[in-house]
């Protein structure tokens, strides 16, 4: 459901290049839901579309290790149950989400563009990124000035921090 997060597990545990290549398309039901302006959390959208009740990671494993790899080492049965349920629900919601995207070509295009960024973002997180902090500060100042103009033109009408208000 979250291809970027799952890629790390796939690439760490996959022993053959063939298995890694099968994971390459990077389809992501979380991005599909986001493009459709649905809840992106599998724990929210999963039960809505499948009627299968779900629990959060913490609810499933209690006070657990910080990450899934640690859980696999400490409690493989709980880790497998959690992962299996996520996989089943993800597989069941995918056709519904894909059909909704196909019915709306504009949103399908949004999804396809976002999907192309998943391997790039995964690699950036894995290897690190050099950031030009001065350029980032300059750009932030530019955005703030633009927001001030928008707020002056449309006081109390647009929340610049809201994804839905700016789309």
GROMACS .gro file of C-alpha atoms in nm:
model
  167
    1UNK     CA    1   0.000   0.000   0.000
    2UNK     CA    2   0.297   0.229   0.049
    3UNK     CA    3   0.539   0.131  -0.228
    4UNK     CA    4   0.822   0.356  -0.113
    5UNK     CA    5   0.820   0.212   0.239
    6UNK     CA    6   0.766  -0.144   0.121
    7UNK     CA    7   1.049  -0.120  -0.133
    8UNK     CA    8   1.303  -0.120   0.148
    9UNK     CA    9   1.165  -0.445   0.285
   10UNK     CA   10   1.144  -0.601  -0.060
   11UNK     CA   11   1.497  -0.507  -0.156
   12UNK     CA   12   1.642  -0.610   0.181
   13UNK     CA   13   1.472  -0.950   0.183
   14UNK     CA   14   1.471  -1.034  -0.189
   15UNK     CA   15   1.758  -1.268  -0.261
   16UNK     CA   16   1.731  -1.275  -0.637
   17UNK     CA   17   1.748  -1.000  -0.895
   18UNK     CA   18   1.447  -1.161  -1.066
   19UNK     CA   19   1.224  -1.097  -0.761
   20UNK     CA   20   1.347  -0.739  -0.733
   21UNK     CA   21   1.263  -0.674  -1.098
   22UNK     CA   22   0.908  -0.800  -1.047
   23UNK     CA   23   0.862  -0.530  -0.782
   24UNK     CA   24   0.975  -0.260  -1.024
   25UNK     CA   25   0.644  -0.111  -1.151
   26UNK     CA   26   0.593   0.071  -0.821
   27UNK     CA   27   0.213   0.069  -0.834
   28UNK     CA   28   0.091   0.210  -0.506
   29UNK     CA   29  -0.264   0.198  -0.371
   30UNK     CA   30  -0.177   0.474  -0.122
   31UNK     CA   31  -0.096   0.709  -0.411
   32UNK     CA   32  -0.410   0.594  -0.592
   33UNK     CA   33  -0.621   0.684  -0.289
   34UNK     CA   34  -0.442   1.018  -0.253
   35UNK     CA   35  -0.499   1.106  -0.621
   36UNK     CA   36  -0.867   1.022  -0.575
   37UNK     CA   37  -0.878   1.244  -0.263
   38UNK     CA   38  -0.964   0.945  -0.047
   39UNK     CA   39  -0.804   0.862   0.288
   40UNK     CA   40  -0.447   0.754   0.214
   41UNK     CA   41  -0.421   0.536   0.524
   42UNK     CA   42  -0.481   0.168   0.453
   43UNK     CA   43  -0.638   0.138   0.797
   44UNK     CA   44  -0.903   0.395   0.692
   45UNK     CA   45  -0.969   0.314   0.326
   46UNK     CA   46  -0.926  -0.064   0.358
   47UNK     CA   47  -1.233  -0.127   0.577
   48UNK     CA   48  -1.433   0.126   0.376
   49UNK     CA   49  -1.378  -0.060   0.048
   50UNK     CA   50  -1.352  -0.421   0.171
   51UNK     CA   51  -1.551  -0.432   0.495
   52UNK     CA   52  -1.249  -0.606   0.650
   53UNK     CA   53  -1.176  -0.454   0.992
   54UNK     CA   54  -0.816  -0.347   1.038
   55UNK     CA   55  -0.596  -0.243   1.326
   56UNK     CA   56  -0.304  -0.006   1.337
   57UNK     CA   57   0.049  -0.138   1.383
   58UNK     CA   58   0.044  -0.043   1.751
   59UNK     CA   59  -0.298  -0.205   1.806
   60UNK     CA   60  -0.180  -0.525   1.642
   61UNK     CA   61   0.151  -0.572   1.817
   62UNK     CA   62   0.109  -0.364   2.133
   63UNK     CA   63   0.418  -0.190   2.264
   64UNK     CA   64   0.637  -0.315   1.985
   65UNK     CA   65   0.978  -0.254   1.836
   66UNK     CA   66   1.020   0.072   1.646
   67UNK     CA   67   1.036  -0.089   1.303
   68UNK     CA   68   0.902  -0.387   1.120
   69UNK     CA   69   1.244  -0.555   1.081
   70UNK     CA   70   1.281  -0.560   1.460
   71UNK     CA   71   0.930  -0.699   1.496
   72UNK     CA   72   1.016  -0.976   1.249
   73UNK     CA   73   1.311  -1.071   1.468
   74UNK     CA   74   1.123  -1.043   1.799
   75UNK     CA   75   0.779  -1.176   1.707
   76UNK     CA   76   0.764  -1.330   1.358
   77UNK     CA   77   0.406  -1.455   1.402
   78UNK     CA   78   0.268  -1.108   1.483
   79UNK     CA   79   0.471  -0.955   1.200
   80UNK     CA   80   0.347  -1.212   0.951
   81UNK     CA   81  -0.017  -1.171   1.057
   82UNK     CA   82   0.005  -0.793   1.028
   83UNK     CA   83   0.178  -0.804   0.689
   84UNK     CA   84  -0.057  -1.069   0.551
   85UNK     CA   85  -0.368  -0.871   0.641
   86UNK     CA   86  -0.221  -0.557   0.486
   87UNK     CA   87  -0.135  -0.750   0.169
   88UNK     CA   88  -0.483  -0.903   0.142
   89UNK     CA   89  -0.661  -0.571   0.191
   90UNK     CA   90  -0.423  -0.395  -0.048
   91UNK     CA   91  -0.487  -0.657  -0.316
   92UNK     CA   92  -0.862  -0.620  -0.270
   93UNK     CA   93  -0.875  -0.239  -0.286
   94UNK     CA   94  -0.645  -0.205  -0.588
   95UNK     CA   95  -0.905  -0.290  -0.858
   96UNK     CA   96  -1.159  -0.051  -0.708
   97UNK     CA   97  -0.909   0.234  -0.689
   98UNK     CA   98  -0.771   0.164  -1.037
   99UNK     CA   99  -1.121   0.159  -1.188
  100UNK     CA  100  -1.202   0.492  -1.021
  101UNK     CA  101  -0.884   0.640  -1.170
  102UNK     CA  102  -0.959   0.503  -1.516
  103UNK     CA  103  -1.301   0.669  -1.499
  104UNK     CA  104  -1.130   1.003  -1.433
  105UNK     CA  105  -0.840   1.056  -1.678
  106UNK     CA  106  -0.723   1.376  -1.508
  107UNK     CA  107  -0.680   1.200  -1.175
  108UNK     CA  108  -0.523   0.900  -1.348
  109UNK     CA  109  -0.266   1.138  -1.494
  110UNK     CA  110  -0.197   1.282  -1.147
  111UNK     CA  111  -0.144   0.929  -1.014
  112UNK     CA  112   0.085   0.828  -1.300
  113UNK     CA  113   0.300   1.139  -1.251
  114UNK     CA  114   0.328   1.080  -0.876
  115UNK     CA  115   0.397   0.710  -0.926
  116UNK     CA  116   0.699   0.792  -1.144
  117UNK     CA  117   0.855   0.974  -0.847
  118UNK     CA  118   0.836   0.680  -0.605
  119UNK     CA  119   1.163   0.510  -0.710
  120UNK     CA  120   1.339   0.848  -0.714
  121UNK     CA  121   1.220   0.933  -0.363
  122UNK     CA  122   1.308   0.583  -0.239
  123UNK     CA  123   1.662   0.616  -0.374
  124UNK     CA  124   1.697   0.966  -0.226
  125UNK     CA  125   1.593   0.839   0.117
  126UNK     CA  126   1.821   0.537   0.088
  127UNK     CA  127   2.134   0.724  -0.019
  128UNK     CA  128   2.078   1.077   0.108
  129UNK     CA  129   2.048   1.408  -0.072
  130UNK     CA  130   2.266   1.717  -0.081
  131UNK     CA  131   2.048   2.022  -0.015
  132UNK     CA  132   2.130   2.380  -0.106
  133UNK     CA  133   2.001   2.538   0.216
  134UNK     CA  134   2.045   2.895   0.094
  135UNK     CA  135   1.835   2.827  -0.216
  136UNK     CA  136   1.573   2.658   0.002
  137UNK     CA  137   1.560   2.961   0.233
  138UNK     CA  138   1.532   3.199  -0.063
  139UNK     CA  139   1.253   2.993  -0.215
  140UNK     CA  140   1.073   2.978   0.120
  141UNK     CA  141   1.086   3.358   0.142
  142UNK     CA  142   0.943   3.383  -0.212
  143UNK     CA  143   0.657   3.149  -0.121
  144UNK     CA  144   0.584   3.352   0.192
  145UNK     CA  145   0.567   3.674  -0.012
  146UNK     CA  146   0.330   3.507  -0.262
  147UNK     CA  147   0.110   3.381   0.022
  148UNK     CA  148   0.094   3.731   0.169
  149UNK     CA  149  -0.027   3.867  -0.167
  150UNK     CA  150  -0.289   3.591  -0.193
  151UNK     CA  151  -0.408   3.657   0.163
  152UNK     CA  152  -0.427   4.031   0.092
  153UNK     CA  153  -0.634   3.971  -0.224
  154UNK     CA  154  -0.857   3.703  -0.068
  155UNK     CA  155  -0.860   3.753   0.310
  156UNK     CA  156  -1.001   3.454   0.503
  157UNK     CA  157  -1.100   3.276   0.180
  158UNK     CA  158  -0.808   3.042   0.106
  159UNK     CA  159  -0.617   2.824   0.347
  160UNK     CA  160  -0.274   2.794   0.182
  161UNK     CA  161  -0.195   2.498   0.407
  162UNK     CA  162  -0.489   2.295   0.276
  163UNK     CA  163  -0.430   2.058  -0.013
  164UNK     CA  164  -0.797   2.079  -0.114
  165UNK     CA  165  -0.807   2.460  -0.102
  166UNK     CA  166  -0.512   2.507  -0.334
  167UNK     CA  167  -0.597   2.235  -0.588
   0.00000   0.00000   0.00000
